[in-house]
Tab-separated table of C-alpha atoms in Angstrom:
chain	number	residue	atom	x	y	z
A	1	UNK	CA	-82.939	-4.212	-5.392
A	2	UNK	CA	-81.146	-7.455	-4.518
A	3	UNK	CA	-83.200	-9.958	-3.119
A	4	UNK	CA	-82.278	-12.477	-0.788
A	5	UNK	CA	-83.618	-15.896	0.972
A	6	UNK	CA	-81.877	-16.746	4.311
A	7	UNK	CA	-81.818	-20.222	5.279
A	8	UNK	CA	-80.619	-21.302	8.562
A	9	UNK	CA	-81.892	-23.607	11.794
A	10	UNK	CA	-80.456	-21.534	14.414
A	11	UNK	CA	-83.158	-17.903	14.484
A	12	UNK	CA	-80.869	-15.631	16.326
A	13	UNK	CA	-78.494	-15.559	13.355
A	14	UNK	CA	-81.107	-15.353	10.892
A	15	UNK	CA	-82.033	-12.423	12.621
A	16	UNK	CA	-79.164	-10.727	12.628
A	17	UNK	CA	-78.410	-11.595	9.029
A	18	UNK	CA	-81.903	-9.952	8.024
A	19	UNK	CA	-80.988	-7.023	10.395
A	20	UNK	CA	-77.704	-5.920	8.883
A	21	UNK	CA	-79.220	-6.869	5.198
A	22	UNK	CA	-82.528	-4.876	5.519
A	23	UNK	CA	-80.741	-2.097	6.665
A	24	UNK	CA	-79.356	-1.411	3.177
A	25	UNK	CA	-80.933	0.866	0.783
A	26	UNK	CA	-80.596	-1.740	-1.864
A	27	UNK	CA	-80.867	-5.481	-0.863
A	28	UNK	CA	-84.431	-6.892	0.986
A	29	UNK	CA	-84.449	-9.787	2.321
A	30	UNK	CA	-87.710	-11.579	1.088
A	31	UNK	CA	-88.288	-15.161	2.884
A	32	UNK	CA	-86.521	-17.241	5.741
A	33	UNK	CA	-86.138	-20.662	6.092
A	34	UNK	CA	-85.213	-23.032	9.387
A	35	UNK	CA	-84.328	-26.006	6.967
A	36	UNK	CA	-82.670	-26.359	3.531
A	37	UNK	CA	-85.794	-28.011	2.316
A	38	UNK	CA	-87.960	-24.961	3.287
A	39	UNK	CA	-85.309	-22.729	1.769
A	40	UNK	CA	-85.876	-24.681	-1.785
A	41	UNK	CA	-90.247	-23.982	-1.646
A	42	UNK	CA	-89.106	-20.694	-0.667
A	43	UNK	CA	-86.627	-20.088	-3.517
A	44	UNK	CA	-89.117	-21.478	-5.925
A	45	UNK	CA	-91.816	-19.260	-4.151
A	46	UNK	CA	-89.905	-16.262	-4.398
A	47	UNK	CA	-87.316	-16.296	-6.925
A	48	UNK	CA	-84.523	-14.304	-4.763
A	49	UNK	CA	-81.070	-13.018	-6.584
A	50	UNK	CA	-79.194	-14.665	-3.373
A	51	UNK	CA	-79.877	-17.860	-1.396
A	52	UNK	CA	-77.798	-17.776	1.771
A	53	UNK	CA	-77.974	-21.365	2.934
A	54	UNK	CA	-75.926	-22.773	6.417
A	55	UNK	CA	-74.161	-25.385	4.794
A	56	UNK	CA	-75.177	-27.635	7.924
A	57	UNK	CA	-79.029	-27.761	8.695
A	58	UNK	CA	-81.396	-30.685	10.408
A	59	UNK	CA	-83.534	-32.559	7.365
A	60	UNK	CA	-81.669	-31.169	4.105
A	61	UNK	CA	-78.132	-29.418	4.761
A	62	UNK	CA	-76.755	-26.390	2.363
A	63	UNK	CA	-75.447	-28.911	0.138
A	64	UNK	CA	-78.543	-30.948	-0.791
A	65	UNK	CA	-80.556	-27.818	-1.010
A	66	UNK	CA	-77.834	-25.817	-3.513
A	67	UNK	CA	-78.181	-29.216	-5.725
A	68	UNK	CA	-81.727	-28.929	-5.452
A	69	UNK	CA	-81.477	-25.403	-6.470
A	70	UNK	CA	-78.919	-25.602	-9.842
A	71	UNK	CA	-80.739	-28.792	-10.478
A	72	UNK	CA	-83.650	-26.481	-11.287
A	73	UNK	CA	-83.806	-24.509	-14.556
A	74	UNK	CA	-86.369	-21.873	-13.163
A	75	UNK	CA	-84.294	-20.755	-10.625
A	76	UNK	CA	-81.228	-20.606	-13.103
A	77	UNK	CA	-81.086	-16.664	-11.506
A	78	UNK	CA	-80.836	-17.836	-8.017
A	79	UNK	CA	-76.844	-17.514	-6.682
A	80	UNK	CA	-75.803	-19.630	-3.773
A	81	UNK	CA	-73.831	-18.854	-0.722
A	82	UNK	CA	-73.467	-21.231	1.804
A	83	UNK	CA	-72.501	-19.609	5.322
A	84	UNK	CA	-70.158	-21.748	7.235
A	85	UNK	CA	-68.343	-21.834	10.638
A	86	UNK	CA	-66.142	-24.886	10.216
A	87	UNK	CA	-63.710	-23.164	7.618
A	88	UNK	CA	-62.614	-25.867	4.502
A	89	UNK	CA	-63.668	-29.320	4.387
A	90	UNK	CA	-65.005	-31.928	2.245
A	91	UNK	CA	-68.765	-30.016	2.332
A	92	UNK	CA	-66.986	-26.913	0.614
A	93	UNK	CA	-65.220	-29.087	-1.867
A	94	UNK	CA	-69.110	-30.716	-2.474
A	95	UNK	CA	-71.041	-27.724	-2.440
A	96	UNK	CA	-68.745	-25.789	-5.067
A	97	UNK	CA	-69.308	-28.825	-7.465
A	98	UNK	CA	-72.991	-28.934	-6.624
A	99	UNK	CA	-73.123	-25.572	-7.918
A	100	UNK	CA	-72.941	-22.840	-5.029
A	101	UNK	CA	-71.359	-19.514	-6.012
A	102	UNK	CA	-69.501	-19.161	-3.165
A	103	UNK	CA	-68.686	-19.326	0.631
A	104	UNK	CA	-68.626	-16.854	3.913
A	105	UNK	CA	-67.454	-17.733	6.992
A	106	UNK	CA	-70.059	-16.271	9.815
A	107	UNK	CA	-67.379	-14.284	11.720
A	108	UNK	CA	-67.553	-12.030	8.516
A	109	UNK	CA	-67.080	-8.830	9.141
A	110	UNK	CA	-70.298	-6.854	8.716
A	111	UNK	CA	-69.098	-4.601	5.816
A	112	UNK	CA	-67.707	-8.085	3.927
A	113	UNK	CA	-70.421	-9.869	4.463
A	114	UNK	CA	-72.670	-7.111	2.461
A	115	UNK	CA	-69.738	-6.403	-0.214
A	116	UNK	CA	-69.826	-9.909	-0.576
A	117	UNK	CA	-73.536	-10.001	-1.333
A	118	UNK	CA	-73.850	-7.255	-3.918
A	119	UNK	CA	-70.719	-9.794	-5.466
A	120	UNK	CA	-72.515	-12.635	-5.556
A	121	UNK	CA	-75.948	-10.979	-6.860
A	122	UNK	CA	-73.367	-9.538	-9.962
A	123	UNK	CA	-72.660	-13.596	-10.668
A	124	UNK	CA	-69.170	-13.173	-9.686
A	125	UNK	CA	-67.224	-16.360	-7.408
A	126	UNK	CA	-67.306	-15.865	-4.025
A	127	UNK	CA	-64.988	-17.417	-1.618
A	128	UNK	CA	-64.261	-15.899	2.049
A	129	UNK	CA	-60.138	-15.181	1.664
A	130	UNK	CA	-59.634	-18.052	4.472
A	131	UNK	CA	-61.083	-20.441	2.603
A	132	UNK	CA	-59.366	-19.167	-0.847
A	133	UNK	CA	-56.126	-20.059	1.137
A	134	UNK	CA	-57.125	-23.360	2.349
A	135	UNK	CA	-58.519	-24.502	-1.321
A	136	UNK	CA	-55.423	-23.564	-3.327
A	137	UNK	CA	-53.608	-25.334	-0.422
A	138	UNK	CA	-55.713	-28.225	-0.817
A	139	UNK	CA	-54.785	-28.245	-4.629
A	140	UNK	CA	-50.889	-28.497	-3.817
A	141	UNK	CA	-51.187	-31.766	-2.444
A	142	UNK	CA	-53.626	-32.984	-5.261
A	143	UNK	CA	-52.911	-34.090	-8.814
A	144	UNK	CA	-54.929	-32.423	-11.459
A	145	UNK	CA	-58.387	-34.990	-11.911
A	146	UNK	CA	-57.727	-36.559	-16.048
A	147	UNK	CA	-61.728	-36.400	-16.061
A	148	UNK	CA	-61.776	-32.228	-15.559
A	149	UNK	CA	-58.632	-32.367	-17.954
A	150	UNK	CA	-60.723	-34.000	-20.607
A	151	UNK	CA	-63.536	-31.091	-20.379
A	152	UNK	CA	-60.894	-28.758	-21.421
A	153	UNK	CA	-60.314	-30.194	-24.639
A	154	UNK	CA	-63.207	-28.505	-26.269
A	155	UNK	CA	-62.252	-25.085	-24.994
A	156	UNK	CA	-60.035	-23.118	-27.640
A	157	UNK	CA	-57.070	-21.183	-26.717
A	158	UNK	CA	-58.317	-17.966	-25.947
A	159	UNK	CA	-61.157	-19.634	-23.964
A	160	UNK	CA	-58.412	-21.647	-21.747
A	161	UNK	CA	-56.616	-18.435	-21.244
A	162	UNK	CA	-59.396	-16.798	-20.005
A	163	UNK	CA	-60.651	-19.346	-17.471
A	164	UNK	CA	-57.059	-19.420	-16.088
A	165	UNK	CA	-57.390	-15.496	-15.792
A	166	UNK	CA	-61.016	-15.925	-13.736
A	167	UNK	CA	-59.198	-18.770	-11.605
A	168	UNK	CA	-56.914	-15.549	-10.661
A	169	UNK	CA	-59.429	-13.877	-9.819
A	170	UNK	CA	-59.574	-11.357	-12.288
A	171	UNK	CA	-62.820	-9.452	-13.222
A	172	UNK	CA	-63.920	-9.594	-17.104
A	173	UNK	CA	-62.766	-6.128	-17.400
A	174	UNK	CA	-59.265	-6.975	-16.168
A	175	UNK	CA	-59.022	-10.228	-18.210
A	176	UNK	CA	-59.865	-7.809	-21.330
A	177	UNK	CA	-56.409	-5.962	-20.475
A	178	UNK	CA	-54.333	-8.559	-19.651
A	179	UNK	CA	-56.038	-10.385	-23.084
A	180	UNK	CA	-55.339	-7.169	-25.339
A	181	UNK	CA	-59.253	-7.682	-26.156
A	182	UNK	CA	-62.373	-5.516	-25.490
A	183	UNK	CA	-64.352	-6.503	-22.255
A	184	UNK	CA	-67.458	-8.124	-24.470
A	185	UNK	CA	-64.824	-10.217	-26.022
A	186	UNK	CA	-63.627	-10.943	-22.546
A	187	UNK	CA	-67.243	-11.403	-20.995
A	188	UNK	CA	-67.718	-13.692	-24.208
A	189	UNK	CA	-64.822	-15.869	-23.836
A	190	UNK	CA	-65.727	-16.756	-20.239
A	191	UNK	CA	-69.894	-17.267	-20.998
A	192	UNK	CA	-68.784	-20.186	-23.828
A	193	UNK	CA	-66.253	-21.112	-21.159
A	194	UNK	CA	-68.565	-22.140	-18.490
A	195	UNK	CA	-71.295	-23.159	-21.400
A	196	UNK	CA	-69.012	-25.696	-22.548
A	197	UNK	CA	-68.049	-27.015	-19.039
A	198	UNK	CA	-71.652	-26.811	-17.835
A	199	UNK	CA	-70.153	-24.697	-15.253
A	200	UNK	CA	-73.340	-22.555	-13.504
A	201	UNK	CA	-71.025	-19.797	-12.598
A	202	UNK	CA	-67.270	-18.809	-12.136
A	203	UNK	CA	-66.914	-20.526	-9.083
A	204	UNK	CA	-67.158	-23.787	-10.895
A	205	UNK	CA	-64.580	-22.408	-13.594
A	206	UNK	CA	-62.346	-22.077	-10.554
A	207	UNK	CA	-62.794	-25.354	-9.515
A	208	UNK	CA	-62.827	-26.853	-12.767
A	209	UNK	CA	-59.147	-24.968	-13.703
A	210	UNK	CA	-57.390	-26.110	-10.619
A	211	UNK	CA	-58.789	-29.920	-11.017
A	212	UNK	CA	-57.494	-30.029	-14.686
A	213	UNK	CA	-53.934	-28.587	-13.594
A	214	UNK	CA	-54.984	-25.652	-15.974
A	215	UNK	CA	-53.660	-23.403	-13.644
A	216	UNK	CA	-51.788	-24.392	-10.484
A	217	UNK	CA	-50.974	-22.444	-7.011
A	218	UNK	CA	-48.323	-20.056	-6.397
């Protein structure tokens, strides 16, 4: 059963969130929350696999709460989604490096948006394909960061290659193939990865490869 925490200030769409996710045989939802400080008691009250937090919200927004979240090494389990309806700006870029798994736009479709939560509660990145389009745009225009280009240097070869494969958006199982290794190696080479790079998840290995110019778009 995947459990989830909604968190949003506006209760019609909470409602209709919990509607379409209760419905499932397989995913509960198990607390909401009107504020992102609520939805941070309630994630420490409840210990959900998925936080879905509006990345805009009156006291403390999506962002502030997914730091709050990450920050917090009993709810290492907890995956973050912030649900958006402005598309790519700065609060994606600051959410990602706060630590959120991913992001869905709220004109999901209603089969997406529950693919994309049995994603998220396997630990996979998450991003909505409208904003994958916008970020890689975003990192056409911008030089690689030398600070994220010095966190590489203690990754070895293998473990570049296969944080360039997950910032393809390849699976463990397909970086195995395209590696010539067995998927435990693969699963391996990505864990030390994001250990090394104090990344929480393989969102921020995305993030992290495009900053360092590890891989670039196109």
């Amino acid at each position: 059963m995947i459990r989830v925490l909604l968190a949003d200030d506006q209760p019609l769409i909470r409602s209709g969130f919990r509607a379409l996710l209760d419905a499932e045989d397989d995913i509960e939802v198990v607390a909401e929350a009107g504020d992102g400080r609520q939805g941070v008691a309630l994630a420490r009250r409840h210990l959900p696999d998925i936080a879905l937090l509006d990345i805009r919200m009156p006291g403390a927004d999506g962002i502030e709460a997914t730091r709050h979240i990450t920050a917090d090494p009993a709810l290492a389990s907890v995956h973050v989604v912030i649900l958006t309806n402005y598309g790519l700006d700065e609060y994606v870029f600051e959410a990602l490096r706060a630590g959120a798994a991913g992001f869905l736009v709220k004109d999901i479709q209603p089969e997406d948006f529950l693919h994309a939560v049995r994603v998220a509660a396997r630990g996979d990145a998450l991003l909505a394909p409208s904003i994958t389009r916008k970020l890689i745009d975003r990192y056409v225009t911008q030089p690689p960061r030398p600070r994220a280009g010095a966190l590489l240097i203690g990754l070895t070869n293998r473990e570049r290659e296969a944080v360039a494969l997950v910032a393809r958006g390849l699976s463990n199982d397909q970086i195995a193939a395209r590696m010539v290794i067995s998927p435990v190696t693969a699963k391996t080479h990505v864990n030390r990865a994001m250990t090394k790079l104090r990344a929480r998840d393989r969102a921020q290995l995305v993030i992290a490869a495009y900053e360092s110019g590890l891989v670039t778009p196109g």
